GROMACS .gro file of C-alpha atoms in nm:
model
  382
    1MET     CA    1   5.137   8.376   8.497
    2LYS     CA    2   5.346   8.123   8.320
    3TRP     CA    3   5.458   8.415   8.073
    4LEU     CA    4   5.680   8.570   8.398
    5VAL     CA    5   5.742   8.258   8.522
    6VAL     CA    6   5.970   8.182   8.173
    7LEU     CA    7   6.105   8.561   8.231
    8LEU     CA    8   6.207   8.467   8.603
    9ILE     CA    9   6.342   8.179   8.479
   10LEU     CA   10   6.656   8.277   8.268
   11LEU     CA   11   6.774   8.546   8.526
   12GLY     CA   12   7.112   8.404   8.485
   13GLY     CA   13   7.510   8.547   8.520
   14GLY     CA   14   7.852   8.443   8.524
   15VAL     CA   15   8.123   8.606   8.687
   16ALA     CA   16   8.273   8.936   8.742
   17ALA     CA   17   8.449   9.147   8.415
   18ALA     CA   18   8.801   9.167   8.413
   19ALA     CA   19   8.901   9.514   8.479
   20LEU     CA   20   8.959   9.610   8.056
   21ALA     CA   21   8.821   9.880   7.842
   22VAL     CA   22   8.445   9.768   7.717
   23PRO     CA   23   8.193   9.935   7.537
   24THR     CA   24   7.959  10.109   7.729
   25ASN     CA   25   7.679   9.940   7.609
   26ALA     CA   26   7.542   9.600   7.627
   27ALA     CA   27   7.246   9.635   7.419
   28VAL     CA   28   6.996   9.946   7.321
   29VAL     CA   29   6.631   9.841   7.311
   30ASN     CA   30   6.435  10.106   7.174
   31GLY     CA   31   6.667  10.397   7.223
   32SER     CA   32   6.741  10.257   7.626
   33ALA     CA   33   7.052  10.149   7.668
   34ILE     CA   34   7.157   9.847   7.911
   35SER     CA   35   7.468   9.900   8.015
   36GLN     CA   36   7.800   9.712   8.028
   37GLU     CA   37   7.815   9.803   8.404
   38THR     CA   38   7.495   9.675   8.463
   39LEU     CA   39   7.566   9.306   8.264
   40ASN     CA   40   7.887   9.278   8.456
   41SER     CA   41   7.739   9.394   8.817
   42ASP     CA   42   7.436   9.123   8.732
   43ILE     CA   43   7.619   8.811   8.645
   44SER     CA   44   7.895   8.867   8.880
   45ALA     CA   45   7.604   8.921   9.171
   46ILE     CA   46   7.486   8.579   9.011
   47ALA     CA   47   7.821   8.393   9.002
   48GLY     CA   48   7.881   8.444   9.360
   49SER     CA   49   7.520   8.265   9.457
   50PRO     CA   50   7.588   7.927   9.413
   51ASP     CA   51   7.232   7.854   9.587
   52TYR     CA   52   7.034   8.091   9.302
   53GLN     CA   53   7.193   7.941   9.026
   54CYS     CA   54   7.082   7.607   9.177
   55TYR     CA   55   6.731   7.769   9.196
   56LEU     CA   56   6.790   7.874   8.785
   57THR     CA   57   6.891   7.493   8.662
   58SER     CA   58   6.585   7.389   8.931
   59GLU     CA   59   6.330   7.624   8.746
   60ASP     CA   60   6.454   7.577   8.406
   61TYR     CA   61   6.425   7.201   8.448
   62LEU     CA   62   6.059   7.217   8.585
   63SER     CA   63   5.957   7.482   8.319
   64SER     CA   64   6.045   7.249   7.994
   65ASN     CA   65   5.915   6.948   8.192
   66GLY     CA   66   6.324   6.773   8.180
   67SER     CA   67   6.381   6.885   7.821
   68GLN     CA   68   6.620   7.149   7.869
   69GLU     CA   69   6.906   7.291   8.109
   70LEU     CA   70   7.069   7.573   8.161
   71ALA     CA   71   7.355   7.693   7.989
   72PRO     CA   72   7.668   7.652   8.170
   73ILE     CA   73   7.785   7.969   8.332
   74THR     CA   74   8.128   7.958   8.385
   75GLY     CA   75   8.354   7.912   8.056
   76ALA     CA   76   8.720   7.878   8.034
   77GLY     CA   77   9.004   8.071   8.166
   78LYS     CA   78   9.044   8.353   8.428
   79GLY     CA   79   9.142   8.687   8.411
   80GLN     CA   80   9.496   8.770   8.411
   81SER     CA   81   9.551   8.958   8.774
   82VAL     CA   82   9.529   8.766   9.103
   83GLY     CA   83   9.170   8.704   9.226
   84ASP     CA   84   9.014   8.726   8.866
   85ASN     CA   85   8.730   8.487   8.853
   86PRO     CA   86   8.661   8.256   8.571
   87THR     CA   87   8.500   8.377   8.227
   88ALA     CA   88   8.131   8.347   8.159
   89SER     CA   89   8.031   8.120   7.865
   90SER     CA   90   7.889   8.328   7.565
   91ALA     CA   91   7.592   8.078   7.541
   92PHE     CA   92   7.464   8.178   7.951
   93VAL     CA   93   7.550   8.557   7.902
   94ALA     CA   94   7.364   8.542   7.523
   95THR     CA   95   7.028   8.407   7.746
   96TYR     CA   96   7.104   8.620   8.039
   97LEU     CA   97   7.130   8.938   7.774
   98ASP     CA   98   6.766   8.838   7.641
   99THR     CA   99   6.574   8.798   7.955
  100VAL     CA  100   6.736   9.117   8.029
  101ILE     CA  101   6.630   9.267   7.691
  102GLY     CA  102   6.261   9.123   7.801
  103HIS     CA  103   6.236   9.275   8.119
  104GLU     CA  104   6.310   9.601   7.935
  105LEU     CA  105   6.051   9.571   7.701
  106VAL     CA  106   5.830   9.474   7.984
  107GLN     CA  107   5.922   9.829   8.219
  108GLN     CA  108   5.905  10.013   7.867
  109LEU     CA  109   5.519   9.853   7.822
  110ALA     CA  110   5.443   9.971   8.153
  111ALA     CA  111   5.588  10.322   8.113
  112GLN     CA  112   5.330  10.353   7.807
  113ARG     CA  113   4.991  10.240   8.009
  114HIS     CA  114   5.107  10.480   8.289
  115VAL     CA  115   5.171  10.173   8.524
  116THR     CA  116   5.375  10.245   8.808
  117VAL     CA  117   5.401  10.049   9.147
  118THR     CA  118   5.359  10.132   9.516
  119PRO     CA  119   5.582  10.003   9.777
  120ALA     CA  120   5.283   9.809   9.935
  121GLN     CA  121   5.340   9.619   9.573
  122LEU     CA  122   5.700   9.574   9.627
  123THR     CA  123   5.653   9.418   9.997
  124GLU     CA  124   5.380   9.160   9.753
  125ALA     CA  125   5.602   9.100   9.505
  126ARG     CA  126   5.906   9.026   9.731
  127SER     CA  127   5.696   8.799   9.912
  128SER     CA  128   5.594   8.635   9.549
  129LEU     CA  129   5.942   8.624   9.468
  130ILE     CA  130   6.026   8.414   9.801
  131SER     CA  131   5.752   8.218   9.752
  132GLN     CA  132   5.807   8.098   9.366
  133ILE     CA  133   6.164   7.994   9.464
  134ASP     CA  134   6.041   7.803   9.765
  135SER     CA  135   5.790   7.606   9.534
  136VAL     CA  136   6.053   7.553   9.256
  137MET     CA  137   6.327   7.399   9.538
  138THR     CA  138   6.007   7.213   9.719
  139GLN     CA  139   5.909   7.035   9.356
  140VAL     CA  140   6.226   6.987   9.260
  141SER     CA  141   6.362   6.786   9.578
  142GLN     CA  142   6.063   6.546   9.496
  143THR     CA  143   6.176   6.436   9.118
  144ALA     CA  144   6.519   6.250   9.021
  145GLN     CA  145   6.722   6.526   9.052
  146GLY     CA  146   6.613   6.618   9.410
  147GLU     CA  147   6.983   6.490   9.514
  148ASP     CA  148   7.205   6.636   9.233
  149PRO     CA  149   7.405   6.915   9.364
  150ARG     CA  150   7.324   7.107   9.042
  151PHE     CA  151   6.952   7.122   9.162
  152SER     CA  152   7.022   7.078   9.562
  153CYS     CA  153   7.293   7.234   9.622
  154GLY     CA  154   7.373   6.956   9.862
  155SER     CA  155   7.142   7.058  10.083
  156PRO     CA  156   6.965   6.742  10.275
  157SER     CA  157   6.640   7.007  10.280
  158PRO     CA  158   6.502   7.225   9.969
  159LEU     CA  159   6.632   7.576   9.992
  160SER     CA  160   6.441   7.790  10.105
  161GLY     CA  161   6.352   8.143   9.921
  162GLN     CA  162   6.467   8.352  10.220
  163ALA     CA  163   6.793   8.167  10.200
  164VAL     CA  164   6.835   8.231   9.845
  165LEU     CA  165   6.758   8.580   9.845
  166ALA     CA  166   6.978   8.664  10.103
  167SER     CA  167   7.303   8.474   9.939
  168LEU     CA  168   7.273   8.754   9.620
  169PRO     CA  169   7.320   9.140   9.714
  170PRO     CA  170   7.051   9.343   9.801
  171SER     CA  171   7.049   9.620   9.485
  172PHE     CA  172   7.036   9.294   9.263
  173VAL     CA  173   6.732   9.105   9.424
  174ASP     CA  174   6.563   9.505   9.499
  175SER     CA  175   6.576   9.492   9.058
  176GLN     CA  176   6.417   9.176   9.024
  177VAL     CA  177   6.158   9.264   9.326
  178ALA     CA  178   6.089   9.593   9.109
  179PHE     CA  179   6.037   9.351   8.790
  180VAL     CA  180   5.801   9.137   8.944
  181ALA     CA  181   5.637   9.416   9.054
  182THR     CA  182   5.577   9.580   8.747
  183ALA     CA  183   5.542   9.297   8.584
  184SER     CA  184   5.247   9.202   8.795
  185ALA     CA  185   5.062   9.542   8.757
  186LEU     CA  186   5.101   9.514   8.417
  187GLN     CA  187   4.909   9.177   8.413
  188GLU     CA  188   4.651   9.373   8.631
  189ASP     CA  189   4.615   9.626   8.379
  190LEU     CA  190   4.591   9.473   8.092
  191ALA     CA  191   4.294   9.211   8.226
  192GLY     CA  192   4.124   9.577   8.235
  193VAL     CA  193   4.081   9.590   8.601
  194GLY     CA  194   4.390   9.800   8.703
  195SER     CA  195   4.663   9.759   8.974
  196SER     CA  196   4.526  10.007   9.253
  197GLU     CA  197   4.357   9.857   9.605
  198GLY     CA  198   4.049  10.053   9.505
  199ASP     CA  199   4.066   9.831   9.163
  200LEU     CA  200   4.122   9.499   9.353
  201GLN     CA  201   3.851   9.585   9.617
  202ARG     CA  202   3.567   9.634   9.331
  203TYR     CA  203   3.723   9.311   9.144
  204TYR     CA  204   3.650   9.060   9.491
  205ASP     CA  205   3.357   9.282   9.567
  206GLU     CA  206   3.235   9.148   9.175
  207HIS     CA  207   3.356   8.797   9.211
  208ARG     CA  208   3.319   8.705   9.587
  209THR     CA  209   3.175   8.357   9.617
  210GLN     CA  210   3.502   8.287   9.368
  211PHE     CA  211   3.717   8.392   9.724
  212ASP     CA  212   3.531   8.176   9.934
  213THR     CA  213   3.747   7.933  10.170
  214THR     CA  214   3.676   7.565  10.098
  215CYS     CA  215   3.747   7.266  10.224
  216PHE     CA  216   3.703   6.910   9.992
  217ASN     CA  217   3.759   6.576   9.997
  218ALA     CA  218   3.889   6.455   9.659
  219ALA     CA  219   3.850   6.094   9.448
  220GLU     CA  220   4.103   6.049   9.157
  221TYR     CA  221   3.926   5.765   8.908
  222SER     CA  222   4.089   5.593   8.583
  223THR     CA  223   3.809   5.663   8.382
  224GLU     CA  224   3.535   5.975   8.288
  225ALA     CA  225   3.274   5.721   8.349
  226SER     CA  226   3.405   5.573   8.704
  227ALA     CA  227   3.422   5.928   8.788
  228LYS     CA  228   3.083   6.014   8.688
  229ALA     CA  229   2.948   5.749   8.874
  230ALA     CA  230   3.104   5.833   9.167
  231GLN     CA  231   2.954   6.165   9.151
  232THR     CA  232   2.606   6.053   9.100
  233ALA     CA  233   2.611   5.787   9.397
  234VAL     CA  234   2.775   6.091   9.653
  235ASP     CA  235   2.489   6.330   9.564
  236SER     CA  236   2.231   6.048   9.571
  237GLY     CA  237   2.307   6.053   9.947
  238THR     CA  238   2.591   5.762   9.973
  239PRO     CA  239   2.910   5.875  10.184
  240PHE     CA  240   3.187   6.001  10.014
  241SER     CA  241   3.429   5.716  10.120
  242GLN     CA  242   3.199   5.443  10.058
  243ALA     CA  243   3.214   5.620   9.675
  244ALA     CA  244   3.579   5.648   9.700
  245SER     CA  245   3.665   5.304   9.785
  246SER     CA  246   3.715   5.207   9.412
  247ALA     CA  247   3.881   5.547   9.343
  248ALA     CA  248   4.290   5.469   9.220
  249GLN     CA  249   4.340   5.736   9.529
  250SER     CA  250   4.153   5.940   9.759
  251GLY     CA  251   4.222   6.214  10.071
  252THR     CA  252   4.133   6.584  10.141
  253ILE     CA  253   4.241   6.935   9.951
  254PRO     CA  254   4.341   7.173  10.275
  255CYS     CA  255   4.074   7.436  10.294
  256THR     CA  256   4.176   7.739  10.074
  257GLU     CA  257   3.998   8.008   9.868
  258LEU     CA  258   3.772   7.825   9.585
  259VAL     CA  259   3.970   8.037   9.275
  260ALA     CA  260   4.264   7.864   9.428
  261VAL     CA  261   4.168   7.488   9.428
  262ALA     CA  262   4.029   7.562   9.046
  263GLY     CA  263   4.378   7.705   8.976
  264GLU     CA  264   4.543   7.376   9.142
  265LEU     CA  265   4.334   7.157   8.934
  266GLY     CA  266   4.338   7.339   8.596
  267ALA     CA  267   3.988   7.341   8.657
  268ASN     CA  268   3.723   7.618   8.499
  269ILE     CA  269   3.603   7.824   8.852
  270SER     CA  270   3.255   7.769   8.728
  271THR     CA  271   3.278   7.367   8.741
  272LEU     CA  272   3.323   7.427   9.146
  273GLN     CA  273   3.131   7.725   9.166
  274GLY     CA  274   2.787   7.588   9.215
  275VAL     CA  275   2.898   7.251   9.430
  276ALA     CA  276   2.708   7.251   9.728
  277VAL     CA  277   2.799   7.157  10.091
  278GLY     CA  278   2.768   6.757  10.101
  279GLN     CA  279   2.754   6.756   9.737
  280ALA     CA  280   2.968   6.656   9.448
  281SER     CA  281   3.143   6.838   9.185
  282ALA     CA  282   3.168   6.709   8.782
  283PRO     CA  283   3.465   6.509   8.712
  284VAL     CA  284   3.760   6.736   8.658
  285ASP     CA  285   4.002   6.599   8.387
  286VAL     CA  286   4.375   6.626   8.563
  287ASN     CA  287   4.635   6.512   8.302
  288GLY     CA  288   4.451   6.208   8.229
  289SER     CA  289   4.308   6.129   8.524
  290TYR     CA  290   3.970   6.215   8.649
  291VAL     CA  291   3.861   6.399   9.034
  292VAL     CA  292   3.535   6.390   9.155
  293LEU     CA  293   3.567   6.662   9.496
  294GLU     CA  294   3.317   6.695   9.763
  295LEU     CA  295   3.247   7.007   9.919
  296THR     CA  296   3.240   6.996  10.260
  297LYS     CA  297   3.278   7.313  10.408
  298ARG     CA  298   3.230   7.681  10.254
  299THR     CA  299   3.272   8.038  10.454
  300PRO     CA  300   3.319   8.362  10.275
  301THR     CA  301   3.699   8.530  10.298
  302SER     CA  302   3.745   8.906  10.382
  303TYR     CA  303   3.921   9.123  10.141
  304ALA     CA  304   4.175   9.141  10.375
  305THR     CA  305   4.280   8.779  10.414
  306ALA     CA  306   4.181   8.699  10.035
  307LYS     CA  307   4.365   9.010   9.903
  308PRO     CA  308   4.700   8.816   9.751
  309ILE     CA  309   4.474   8.522   9.562
  310VAL     CA  310   4.272   8.833   9.417
  311SER     CA  311   4.590   8.949   9.295
  312GLN     CA  312   4.712   8.636   9.141
  313ALA     CA  313   4.334   8.590   8.987
  314VAL     CA  314   4.357   8.896   8.790
  315GLN     CA  315   4.663   8.891   8.693
  316GLU     CA  316   4.535   8.526   8.583
  317VAL     CA  317   4.295   8.723   8.404
  318GLY     CA  318   4.542   8.924   8.226
  319ALA     CA  319   4.819   8.689   8.138
  320GLN     CA  320   4.721   8.613   7.793
  321ALA     CA  321   4.660   8.977   7.700
  322THR     CA  322   5.026   9.068   7.879
  323GLN     CA  323   5.166   8.766   7.622
  324THR     CA  324   5.018   8.925   7.345
  325ALA     CA  325   5.145   9.266   7.465
  326ILE     CA  326   5.455   9.167   7.470
  327SER     CA  327   5.511   8.939   7.186
  328GLY     CA  328   5.382   9.232   6.969
  329ALA     CA  329   5.656   9.436   7.161
  330GLU     CA  330   5.937   9.213   7.081
  331ARG     CA  331   5.836   9.234   6.722
  332ARG     CA  332   5.865   9.575   6.704
  333ALA     CA  333   6.152   9.619   6.886
  334SER     CA  334   6.437   9.809   6.751
  335VAL     CA  335   6.726   9.603   6.923
  336ASN     CA  336   7.083   9.644   6.906
  337VAL     CA  337   7.347   9.394   7.104
  338ASP     CA  338   7.736   9.429   7.149
  339PRO     CA  339   7.864   9.170   6.894
  340ARG     CA  340   8.038   9.003   7.138
  341TYR     CA  341   7.723   8.861   7.334
  342GLY     CA  342   7.538   8.745   6.975
  343THR     CA  343   7.307   8.913   6.738
  344TRP     CA  344   6.950   9.034   6.773
  345VAL     CA  345   6.693   8.799   6.583
  346PRO     CA  346   6.383   8.970   6.546
  347THR     CA  347   6.169   8.689   6.408
  348SER     CA  348   6.234   8.495   6.717
  349ALA     CA  349   6.304   8.794   6.957
  350SER     CA  350   6.613   8.646   7.107
  351VAL     CA  351   7.021   8.685   7.103
  352PHE     CA  352   7.174   8.448   6.903
  353THR     CA  353   7.489   8.296   7.027
  354PRO     CA  354   7.813   8.374   6.780
  355PHE     CA  355   7.959   8.040   6.699
  356ALA     CA  356   8.289   8.146   6.719
  357PRO     CA  357   8.348   8.573   6.826
  358ALA     CA  358   8.571   8.757   6.641
  359THR     CA  359   8.923   8.821   6.814
  360SER     CA  360   8.869   9.143   6.895
  361ASP     CA  361   8.520   9.039   7.090
  362VAL     CA  362   8.719   8.830   7.305
  363LEU     CA  363   8.787   9.029   7.653
  364ASN     CA  364   8.976   8.789   7.782
  365ALA     CA  365   9.140   8.612   7.436
  366SER     CA  366   9.427   8.472   7.706
  367ALA     CA  367   9.114   8.242   7.788
  368ASN     CA  368   9.152   8.054   7.492
  369THR     CA  369   9.536   7.935   7.496
  370ALA     CA  370   9.605   7.557   7.434
  371THR     CA  371   9.668   7.509   7.823
  372VAL     CA  372   9.306   7.581   7.907
  373PRO     CA  373   9.038   7.362   7.835
  374VAL     CA  374   8.796   7.529   7.579
  375SER     CA  375   8.405   7.545   7.595
  376LYS     CA  376   8.182   7.468   7.304
  377SER     CA  377   8.113   7.833   7.336
  378SER     CA  378   8.405   8.055   7.330
  379PRO     CA  379   8.408   8.202   7.681
  380PHE     CA  380   8.452   8.537   7.782
  381SER     CA  381   8.489   8.753   8.090
  382GLY     CA  382   8.180   9.027   8.143
   0.00000   0.00000   0.00000
């Protein structure tokens, strides 16, 4: 689901819009409007949630391996009325609008393929989004950024997905959950499987052993030759603990479905599927190190228990086809963007932020007066 993660990364926003007359639409995608009201509502929602902003910053950092940072949300100046929030930076709003356009294209693709979601799928999507936030905040806490307030929000322990979503308006959360559900169902459909309960049950029946609950010992070696020697030793009857004595590190992998173990290691499921209890796997290349696994226990998993991982497995099968479909939809899309937010660039399928918006495009021109520090990207409210 890497493509989905990328889309989720940039679900950003800024601040509430000033009460000024503005055009009806922020963008129009293949004739379908993204209203100004929706844009303002979304960026206002996220401006009010420092916890969600920290999540977005953390996800952007992790997904780019630390090579990029989320654009600053707050621009210069405030609205002219008492209580007005600061303006939002043009760089951030362009990025956010770019993401919303991408979401709209996914929704249109789903509609074209007659993909719909059920209440049960919405419930699963909410759990998936919570788990995604949990994972991101835990991972970033283990990096050098773990104590940086921009990433941690000053919390002594990683922010939870539940807490982050609770800091946002329910309507905003519901819209993000609906998108996750639709995108997941689209992946399942493009996998050639389908997203209905019957479709997933059928896939489980055809690949039942991939969802067996498995328990492994693991040892990591610096060279493939030493890992291969350990595999041969274990398969010849040498206790795993003895074979692992020369490993860089060793331990156990928590018992879980086989397909989940393979996914975590980035291994082909076939590498692990034929391993018998008491035997070792072929070395698995994990970022230049070589991991050997000894299977210690394997038991069947019922469909009811395995269902979440069955859905994930099907989505992974359809991930490449989905990314291809989205890329094609972006290239063919007819997109018009309000010029205050930038220009749609078809070749890169993105919103290009204007270096210096026209004066008529700046909603709160007073934010650019000499008494207010001006950011690199010209600010505006909205």
